[in-house]
Amino acid sequence: MEKAKILKLVVLLAFLMLRPTVFGDPPAPSEDYSTRPLCQSQFMLVNHACATIPFNPVPVPVPSTPEQPGRPLPPSPAHPDIYMHRHRNHRRHEKRDLYAESPAERECCRWLNTVDDECICDILVHLPTFLSRPVHEYTVTLTETCRVTFSCPSRVKI
C-alpha cells in the first residue's frame, strides 16, 4: 500500500515538472508598486517611537444638560470685574502649566505625522462598509498638543 502511494506521488511530481506549458497569463499588477509608499517600514518606525508611551484612554465627553426653567441661576459675584480679572489670569497660568509633552511623546508625534494617508486607508479599508463614507477622515489624538488626521477617499464602488 505504501509503495502505491509513493509511486503515485512520484508520477504526479514528474508530470508537474515536465509539463511544457502553463495555462493562463500571469496576473498583471494592479498598480505600479514603485509609486506606493513603504507602509510596513512607516508603521514599524511609528511603533518603535510610540512603544514607550503608556495607553491612557480619553474620557468620554459628558453631554451638556439644558437649563431647566424652574431652576434659579447661581448668584453673581459682588465685584464681577475683579473676580473675572483674577479668574482669567489664574486660568491662563493653569493652562500654560497644565501639560508638558515628554520627549517620547514628541518623537512619537513626529513619526506619526510622517505616515502616508494611503497607508492608513489601506489598513482601515477592512472596516465595515458603512464606515467607508464617500470621503472620510480618521484622527489620532496622542496628546493635547498632538492630533494627526488622515484623509481617505471613498472605497465604496457605486
N, C-alpha and C. Protein backbone atom coordinates (compact mmCIF):
# COMPACT_ATOMS: atom_id res chain seq x y z
N MET A 1 0.82 -1.18 0.00
CA MET A 1 0.00 0.00 0.00
C MET A 1 0.87 1.25 0.00
N GLU A 2 1.91 1.25 0.80
CA GLU A 2 2.81 2.40 0.86
C GLU A 2 3.52 2.62 -0.47
N LYS A 3 3.89 1.51 -1.15
CA LYS A 3 4.59 1.63 -2.42
C LYS A 3 3.68 2.25 -3.47
N ALA A 4 2.40 1.97 -3.43
CA ALA A 4 1.45 2.53 -4.39
C ALA A 4 1.32 4.04 -4.19
N LYS A 5 1.28 4.49 -2.94
CA LYS A 5 1.18 5.93 -2.66
C LYS A 5 2.44 6.66 -3.10
N ILE A 6 3.59 6.06 -2.84
CA ILE A 6 4.85 6.69 -3.23
C ILE A 6 4.95 6.76 -4.75
N LEU A 7 4.53 5.71 -5.44
CA LEU A 7 4.57 5.68 -6.90
C LEU A 7 3.65 6.76 -7.49
N LYS A 8 2.46 6.90 -6.93
CA LYS A 8 1.53 7.94 -7.40
C LYS A 8 2.12 9.33 -7.19
N LEU A 9 2.76 9.55 -6.06
CA LEU A 9 3.37 10.84 -5.76
C LEU A 9 4.51 11.15 -6.72
N VAL A 10 5.35 10.15 -7.03
CA VAL A 10 6.47 10.34 -7.96
C VAL A 10 5.95 10.66 -9.36
N VAL A 11 4.91 9.97 -9.81
CA VAL A 11 4.34 10.22 -11.14
C VAL A 11 3.75 11.63 -11.20
N LEU A 12 3.04 12.04 -10.15
CA LEU A 12 2.46 13.38 -10.11
C LEU A 12 3.54 14.45 -10.15
N LEU A 13 4.59 14.30 -9.35
CA LEU A 13 5.68 15.28 -9.35
C LEU A 13 6.39 15.32 -10.70
N ALA A 14 6.62 14.18 -11.33
CA ALA A 14 7.26 14.14 -12.64
C ALA A 14 6.39 14.83 -13.68
N PHE A 15 5.09 14.60 -13.62
CA PHE A 15 4.17 15.26 -14.55
C PHE A 15 4.21 16.78 -14.39
N LEU A 16 4.19 17.25 -13.15
CA LEU A 16 4.21 18.69 -12.91
C LEU A 16 5.53 19.32 -13.33
N MET A 17 6.63 18.62 -13.15
CA MET A 17 7.94 19.18 -13.51
C MET A 17 8.18 19.16 -15.01
N LEU A 18 7.66 18.16 -15.70
CA LEU A 18 7.92 18.03 -17.13
C LEU A 18 6.85 18.69 -18.00
N ARG A 19 5.86 19.25 -17.41
CA ARG A 19 4.78 19.90 -18.15
C ARG A 19 5.35 21.10 -18.91
N PRO A 20 5.24 21.15 -20.24
CA PRO A 20 5.93 22.18 -21.02
C PRO A 20 5.28 23.56 -20.97
N THR A 21 4.00 23.67 -20.81
CA THR A 21 3.36 24.99 -20.85
C THR A 21 2.54 25.21 -19.59
N VAL A 22 2.35 26.48 -19.32
CA VAL A 22 1.50 26.88 -18.21
C VAL A 22 0.29 27.58 -18.81
N PHE A 23 -0.87 27.14 -18.43
CA PHE A 23 -2.08 27.74 -18.98
C PHE A 23 -2.38 29.05 -18.27
N GLY A 24 -2.83 30.04 -19.05
CA GLY A 24 -3.20 31.32 -18.49
C GLY A 24 -2.01 32.26 -18.42
N ASP A 25 -2.31 33.52 -18.33
CA ASP A 25 -1.28 34.55 -18.22
C ASP A 25 -1.02 34.84 -16.75
N PRO A 26 0.19 35.24 -16.42
CA PRO A 26 0.42 35.63 -15.04
C PRO A 26 -0.38 36.89 -14.73
N PRO A 27 -0.86 37.02 -13.51
CA PRO A 27 -1.67 38.19 -13.18
C PRO A 27 -0.84 39.46 -13.28
N ALA A 28 -1.42 40.46 -13.93
CA ALA A 28 -0.74 41.75 -14.06
C ALA A 28 -0.91 42.53 -12.76
N PRO A 29 0.13 43.23 -12.34
CA PRO A 29 -0.02 44.03 -11.11
C PRO A 29 -1.06 45.12 -11.32
N SER A 30 -1.90 45.33 -10.31
CA SER A 30 -2.99 46.29 -10.43
C SER A 30 -2.49 47.73 -10.41
N GLU A 31 -1.37 47.99 -9.79
CA GLU A 31 -0.81 49.33 -9.80
C GLU A 31 0.70 49.24 -9.69
N ASP A 32 1.33 50.33 -10.01
CA ASP A 32 2.79 50.37 -10.01
C ASP A 32 3.28 50.44 -8.57
N TYR A 33 4.00 49.41 -8.14
CA TYR A 33 4.45 49.34 -6.75
C TYR A 33 5.59 50.31 -6.46
N SER A 34 6.23 50.85 -7.49
CA SER A 34 7.32 51.79 -7.24
C SER A 34 6.80 53.13 -6.75
N THR A 35 5.52 53.44 -7.01
CA THR A 35 4.97 54.72 -6.55
C THR A 35 4.26 54.61 -5.21
N ARG A 36 4.04 53.39 -4.72
CA ARG A 36 3.36 53.22 -3.45
C ARG A 36 4.31 53.48 -2.29
N PRO A 37 3.81 54.04 -1.20
CA PRO A 37 4.68 54.25 -0.04
C PRO A 37 5.05 52.92 0.62
N LEU A 38 6.14 52.94 1.33
CA LEU A 38 6.58 51.75 2.05
C LEU A 38 5.90 51.73 3.42
N CYS A 39 4.69 51.22 3.43
CA CYS A 39 3.84 51.30 4.63
C CYS A 39 4.40 50.50 5.80
N GLN A 40 4.90 49.33 5.54
CA GLN A 40 5.37 48.49 6.64
C GLN A 40 6.51 49.17 7.40
N SER A 41 7.43 49.79 6.69
CA SER A 41 8.54 50.46 7.38
C SER A 41 8.04 51.68 8.14
N GLN A 42 7.05 52.39 7.59
CA GLN A 42 6.49 53.54 8.30
C GLN A 42 5.82 53.09 9.59
N PHE A 43 5.04 52.01 9.53
CA PHE A 43 4.38 51.51 10.73
C PHE A 43 5.39 51.03 11.77
N MET A 44 6.47 50.42 11.30
CA MET A 44 7.50 49.95 12.24
C MET A 44 8.17 51.12 12.95
N LEU A 45 8.44 52.20 12.22
CA LEU A 45 9.05 53.38 12.84
C LEU A 45 8.13 54.00 13.88
N VAL A 46 6.85 54.13 13.54
CA VAL A 46 5.88 54.69 14.49
C VAL A 46 5.73 53.77 15.70
N ASN A 47 5.67 52.49 15.47
CA ASN A 47 5.54 51.53 16.56
C ASN A 47 6.74 51.62 17.50
N HIS A 48 7.92 51.72 16.94
CA HIS A 48 9.14 51.81 17.76
C HIS A 48 9.15 53.12 18.56
N ALA A 49 8.76 54.22 17.92
CA ALA A 49 8.78 55.51 18.60
C ALA A 49 7.70 55.62 19.68
N CYS A 50 6.57 54.97 19.47
CA CYS A 50 5.44 55.10 20.40
C CYS A 50 5.35 53.96 21.41
N ALA A 51 6.27 53.03 21.38
CA ALA A 51 6.19 51.85 22.24
C ALA A 51 6.30 52.18 23.72
N THR A 52 6.99 53.24 24.08
CA THR A 52 7.20 53.55 25.50
C THR A 52 6.11 54.43 26.09
N ILE A 53 5.18 54.88 25.28
CA ILE A 53 4.12 55.76 25.77
C ILE A 53 3.00 54.90 26.35
N PRO A 54 2.60 55.15 27.60
CA PRO A 54 1.53 54.33 28.20
C PRO A 54 0.18 54.66 27.56
N PHE A 55 -0.71 53.68 27.54
CA PHE A 55 -2.04 53.87 26.98
C PHE A 55 -2.92 54.54 28.03
N ASN A 56 -3.43 55.72 27.70
CA ASN A 56 -4.36 56.43 28.56
C ASN A 56 -5.62 56.70 27.76
N PRO A 57 -6.71 55.96 28.01
CA PRO A 57 -7.92 56.19 27.24
C PRO A 57 -8.48 57.58 27.50
N VAL A 58 -9.03 58.18 26.45
CA VAL A 58 -9.62 59.51 26.55
C VAL A 58 -10.99 59.37 27.20
N PRO A 59 -11.30 60.19 28.22
CA PRO A 59 -12.62 60.09 28.83
C PRO A 59 -13.70 60.53 27.85
N VAL A 60 -14.85 59.90 27.94
CA VAL A 60 -15.97 60.23 27.07
C VAL A 60 -16.52 61.58 27.51
N PRO A 61 -16.74 62.53 26.56
CA PRO A 61 -17.27 63.84 26.95
C PRO A 61 -18.69 63.71 27.49
N VAL A 62 -18.96 64.43 28.55
CA VAL A 62 -20.28 64.41 29.19
C VAL A 62 -21.18 65.38 28.43
N PRO A 63 -22.36 64.93 28.00
CA PRO A 63 -23.26 65.84 27.28
C PRO A 63 -23.76 66.93 28.21
N SER A 64 -23.88 68.14 27.67
CA SER A 64 -24.35 69.26 28.49
C SER A 64 -25.86 69.13 28.67
N THR A 65 -26.33 69.46 29.86
CA THR A 65 -27.76 69.39 30.14
C THR A 65 -28.37 70.77 29.91
N PRO A 66 -29.53 70.84 29.28
CA PRO A 66 -30.17 72.14 29.05
C PRO A 66 -30.67 72.73 30.37
N GLU A 67 -30.75 74.05 30.40
CA GLU A 67 -31.24 74.75 31.60
C GLU A 67 -32.70 74.38 31.84
N GLN A 68 -33.01 74.10 33.09
CA GLN A 68 -34.39 73.79 33.44
C GLN A 68 -35.07 75.09 33.87
N PRO A 69 -36.32 75.31 33.44
CA PRO A 69 -36.98 76.60 33.71
C PRO A 69 -37.20 76.90 35.18
N GLY A 70 -37.40 75.92 36.04
CA GLY A 70 -37.68 76.17 37.45
C GLY A 70 -36.44 76.36 38.29
N ARG A 71 -35.27 76.22 37.74
CA ARG A 71 -34.02 76.29 38.50
C ARG A 71 -33.50 77.72 38.59
N PRO A 72 -33.14 78.20 39.78
CA PRO A 72 -32.58 79.56 39.87
C PRO A 72 -31.12 79.55 39.40
N LEU A 73 -30.68 80.68 38.86
CA LEU A 73 -29.30 80.82 38.41
C LEU A 73 -28.39 81.00 39.62
N PRO A 74 -27.11 80.62 39.54
CA PRO A 74 -26.20 80.82 40.66
C PRO A 74 -25.98 82.31 40.88
N PRO A 75 -25.74 82.71 42.15
CA PRO A 75 -25.56 84.13 42.43
C PRO A 75 -24.30 84.67 41.76
N SER A 76 -24.38 85.92 41.30
CA SER A 76 -23.23 86.55 40.65
C SER A 76 -22.31 87.13 41.72
N PRO A 77 -21.02 87.25 41.46
CA PRO A 77 -20.09 87.79 42.45
C PRO A 77 -20.36 89.27 42.70
N ALA A 78 -19.91 89.75 43.86
CA ALA A 78 -20.15 91.14 44.25
C ALA A 78 -19.46 92.10 43.29
N HIS A 79 -18.23 91.84 42.93
CA HIS A 79 -17.48 92.69 42.01
C HIS A 79 -17.06 91.85 40.80
N PRO A 80 -17.87 91.83 39.75
CA PRO A 80 -17.57 90.94 38.64
C PRO A 80 -16.26 91.26 37.93
N ASP A 81 -15.89 92.55 37.85
CA ASP A 81 -14.65 92.90 37.14
C ASP A 81 -13.43 92.33 37.85
N ILE A 82 -13.38 92.47 39.16
CA ILE A 82 -12.23 91.97 39.92
C ILE A 82 -12.22 90.45 39.87
N TYR A 83 -13.39 89.85 40.05
CA TYR A 83 -13.47 88.39 40.05
C TYR A 83 -13.02 87.83 38.69
N MET A 84 -13.52 88.39 37.60
CA MET A 84 -13.18 87.89 36.28
C MET A 84 -11.71 88.11 35.96
N HIS A 85 -11.15 89.25 36.41
CA HIS A 85 -9.74 89.52 36.14
C HIS A 85 -8.86 88.47 36.84
N ARG A 86 -9.16 88.23 38.11
CA ARG A 86 -8.38 87.23 38.83
C ARG A 86 -8.59 85.84 38.24
N HIS A 87 -9.83 85.55 37.90
CA HIS A 87 -10.15 84.23 37.37
C HIS A 87 -9.47 83.99 36.02
N ARG A 88 -9.49 85.01 35.15
CA ARG A 88 -8.86 84.87 33.84
C ARG A 88 -7.35 84.67 33.97
N ASN A 89 -6.70 85.44 34.81
CA ASN A 89 -5.26 85.29 34.99
C ASN A 89 -4.93 83.91 35.55
N HIS A 90 -5.73 83.47 36.49
CA HIS A 90 -5.48 82.16 37.10
C HIS A 90 -5.58 81.06 36.05
N ARG A 91 -6.59 81.14 35.20
CA ARG A 91 -6.76 80.13 34.16
C ARG A 91 -5.61 80.15 33.16
N ARG A 92 -5.14 81.33 32.82
CA ARG A 92 -4.06 81.43 31.85
C ARG A 92 -2.83 80.70 32.36
N HIS A 93 -2.49 80.90 33.63
CA HIS A 93 -1.32 80.22 34.20
C HIS A 93 -1.58 78.72 34.31
N GLU A 94 -2.81 78.36 34.66
CA GLU A 94 -3.15 76.94 34.76
C GLU A 94 -2.96 76.24 33.42
N LYS A 95 -3.44 76.88 32.35
CA LYS A 95 -3.37 76.27 31.04
C LYS A 95 -1.92 76.11 30.57
N ARG A 96 -1.09 77.10 30.87
CA ARG A 96 0.30 77.04 30.44
C ARG A 96 1.03 75.91 31.16
N ASP A 97 0.75 75.72 32.45
CA ASP A 97 1.44 74.70 33.23
C ASP A 97 0.69 73.37 33.25
N LEU A 98 -0.43 73.30 32.54
CA LEU A 98 -1.28 72.13 32.61
C LEU A 98 -0.62 70.88 32.05
N TYR A 99 0.07 71.00 30.91
CA TYR A 99 0.60 69.80 30.28
C TYR A 99 1.93 70.11 29.60
N ALA A 100 2.90 69.27 29.84
CA ALA A 100 4.19 69.37 29.17
C ALA A 100 4.44 68.06 28.44
N GLU A 101 4.69 68.16 27.14
CA GLU A 101 4.89 66.97 26.32
C GLU A 101 6.26 66.37 26.60
N SER A 102 6.30 65.06 26.81
CA SER A 102 7.56 64.37 27.08
C SER A 102 8.33 64.18 25.78
N PRO A 103 9.65 63.94 25.86
CA PRO A 103 10.42 63.68 24.63
C PRO A 103 9.92 62.45 23.87
N ALA A 104 9.47 61.42 24.58
CA ALA A 104 8.95 60.23 23.91
C ALA A 104 7.67 60.56 23.14
N GLU A 105 6.80 61.36 23.73
CA GLU A 105 5.56 61.76 23.04
C GLU A 105 5.87 62.64 21.84
N ARG A 106 6.84 63.52 21.98
CA ARG A 106 7.24 64.39 20.87
C ARG A 106 7.78 63.55 19.70
N GLU A 107 8.61 62.55 20.01
CA GLU A 107 9.18 61.67 18.99
C GLU A 107 8.08 60.84 18.32
N CYS A 108 7.16 60.32 19.11
CA CYS A 108 6.05 59.53 18.58
C CYS A 108 5.19 60.39 17.65
N CYS A 109 4.91 61.61 18.06
CA CYS A 109 4.10 62.51 17.25
C CYS A 109 4.81 62.84 15.94
N ARG A 110 6.11 63.03 15.99
CA ARG A 110 6.88 63.35 14.79
C ARG A 110 6.78 62.20 13.78
N TRP A 111 6.94 60.96 14.23
CA TRP A 111 6.88 59.82 13.32
C TRP A 111 5.45 59.55 12.87
N LEU A 112 4.48 59.82 13.73
CA LEU A 112 3.08 59.63 13.36
C LEU A 112 2.69 60.59 12.24
N ASN A 113 3.25 61.79 12.26
CA ASN A 113 2.97 62.77 11.21
C ASN A 113 3.57 62.37 9.87
N THR A 114 4.56 61.49 9.86
CA THR A 114 5.20 61.11 8.60
C THR A 114 4.49 59.96 7.88
N VAL A 115 3.55 59.30 8.53
CA VAL A 115 2.85 58.17 7.90
C VAL A 115 1.94 58.71 6.79
N ASP A 116 2.00 58.07 5.63
CA ASP A 116 1.17 58.48 4.49
C ASP A 116 -0.29 58.12 4.72
N ASP A 117 -1.18 58.98 4.23
CA ASP A 117 -2.61 58.72 4.33
C ASP A 117 -2.98 57.41 3.65
N GLU A 118 -2.33 57.12 2.54
CA GLU A 118 -2.64 55.90 1.78
C GLU A 118 -2.40 54.64 2.61
N CYS A 119 -1.36 54.67 3.44
CA CYS A 119 -1.08 53.50 4.29
C CYS A 119 -2.20 53.29 5.31
N ILE A 120 -2.63 54.36 5.93
CA ILE A 120 -3.71 54.27 6.92
C ILE A 120 -5.00 53.81 6.24
N CYS A 121 -5.29 54.37 5.08
CA CYS A 121 -6.53 54.00 4.37
C CYS A 121 -6.51 52.54 3.94
N ASP A 122 -5.33 52.03 3.56
CA ASP A 122 -5.23 50.63 3.16
C ASP A 122 -5.52 49.69 4.33
N ILE A 123 -5.15 50.09 5.52
CA ILE A 123 -5.44 49.26 6.70
C ILE A 123 -6.90 49.38 7.10
N LEU A 124 -7.41 50.60 7.08
CA LEU A 124 -8.77 50.83 7.56
C LEU A 124 -9.84 50.43 6.54
N VAL A 125 -9.44 50.01 5.35
CA VAL A 125 -10.41 49.55 4.37
C VAL A 125 -11.09 48.27 4.83
N HIS A 126 -10.51 47.59 5.78
CA HIS A 126 -11.09 46.35 6.30
C HIS A 126 -12.21 46.61 7.31
N LEU A 127 -12.47 47.87 7.62
CA LEU A 127 -13.60 48.20 8.49
C LEU A 127 -14.91 47.91 7.76
N PRO A 128 -16.02 47.85 8.48
CA PRO A 128 -17.30 47.60 7.81
C PRO A 128 -17.60 48.67 6.75
N THR A 129 -18.40 48.30 5.76
CA THR A 129 -18.69 49.17 4.63
C THR A 129 -19.35 50.47 5.05
N PHE A 130 -20.22 50.44 6.06
CA PHE A 130 -20.90 51.67 6.45
C PHE A 130 -19.94 52.70 7.04
N LEU A 131 -18.73 52.29 7.40
CA LEU A 131 -17.73 53.25 7.87
C LEU A 131 -16.90 53.83 6.72
N SER A 132 -17.11 53.35 5.51
CA SER A 132 -16.38 53.85 4.35
C SER A 132 -17.26 54.83 3.59
N ARG A 133 -17.44 55.98 4.17
CA ARG A 133 -18.24 57.02 3.53
C ARG A 133 -17.52 57.52 2.29
N PRO A 134 -18.18 58.34 1.48
CA PRO A 134 -17.51 58.84 0.28
C PRO A 134 -16.14 59.45 0.55
N VAL A 135 -16.03 60.34 1.48
CA VAL A 135 -14.74 60.88 1.88
C VAL A 135 -14.76 60.93 3.40
N HIS A 136 -13.72 60.45 4.03
CA HIS A 136 -13.73 60.44 5.49
C HIS A 136 -12.33 60.70 6.03
N GLU A 137 -12.30 61.07 7.30
CA GLU A 137 -11.04 61.35 7.98
C GLU A 137 -10.98 60.57 9.28
N TYR A 138 -9.79 60.12 9.60
CA TYR A 138 -9.54 59.44 10.87
C TYR A 138 -8.54 60.29 11.64
N THR A 139 -8.86 60.60 12.89
CA THR A 139 -7.99 61.44 13.71
C THR A 139 -7.42 60.62 14.84
N VAL A 140 -6.11 60.70 15.00
CA VAL A 140 -5.41 60.04 16.10
C VAL A 140 -4.97 61.14 17.06
N THR A 141 -5.46 61.09 18.29
CA THR A 141 -5.09 62.07 19.30
C THR A 141 -4.12 61.40 20.26
N LEU A 142 -2.88 61.84 20.20
CA LEU A 142 -1.84 61.27 21.05
C LEU A 142 -1.79 62.01 22.38
N THR A 143 -1.68 63.32 22.31
CA THR A 143 -1.68 64.18 23.50
C THR A 143 -2.53 65.40 23.19
N GLU A 144 -2.58 66.33 24.13
CA GLU A 144 -3.33 67.55 23.89
C GLU A 144 -2.71 68.38 22.77
N THR A 145 -1.42 68.24 22.59
CA THR A 145 -0.72 69.04 21.58
C THR A 145 -0.47 68.28 20.29
N CYS A 146 -0.78 67.00 20.24
CA CYS A 146 -0.51 66.19 19.04
C CYS A 146 -1.79 65.51 18.57
N ARG A 147 -2.32 66.00 17.48
CA ARG A 147 -3.51 65.42 16.87
C ARG A 147 -3.21 65.29 15.38
N VAL A 148 -3.24 64.05 14.86
CA VAL A 148 -2.91 63.78 13.46
C VAL A 148 -4.16 63.26 12.77
N THR A 149 -4.50 63.87 11.62
CA THR A 149 -5.69 63.48 10.87
C THR A 149 -5.27 62.89 9.53
N PHE A 150 -5.85 61.75 9.21
CA PHE A 150 -5.59 61.06 7.94
C PHE A 150 -6.85 61.13 7.10
N SER A 151 -6.73 61.60 5.86
CA SER A 151 -7.88 61.71 4.95
C SER A 151 -7.88 60.54 3.99
N CYS A 152 -9.05 59.92 3.86
CA CYS A 152 -9.17 58.75 2.99
C CYS A 152 -10.26 58.99 1.95
N PRO A 153 -10.00 58.59 0.70
CA PRO A 153 -11.05 58.68 -0.32
C PRO A 153 -12.06 57.56 -0.12
N SER A 154 -13.11 57.60 -0.89
CA SER A 154 -14.13 56.56 -0.80
C SER A 154 -13.61 55.26 -1.37
N ARG A 155 -13.90 54.16 -0.69
CA ARG A 155 -13.54 52.83 -1.18
C ARG A 155 -14.78 52.08 -1.66
N VAL A 156 -15.94 52.72 -1.54
CA VAL A 156 -17.19 52.09 -1.94
C VAL A 156 -17.40 52.33 -3.43
N LYS A 157 -17.60 51.26 -4.18
CA LYS A 157 -17.86 51.36 -5.62
C LYS A 157 -19.36 51.49 -5.83
N ILE A 158 -19.74 52.55 -6.52
CA ILE A 158 -21.18 52.79 -6.77
C ILE A 158 -21.56 52.31 -8.15
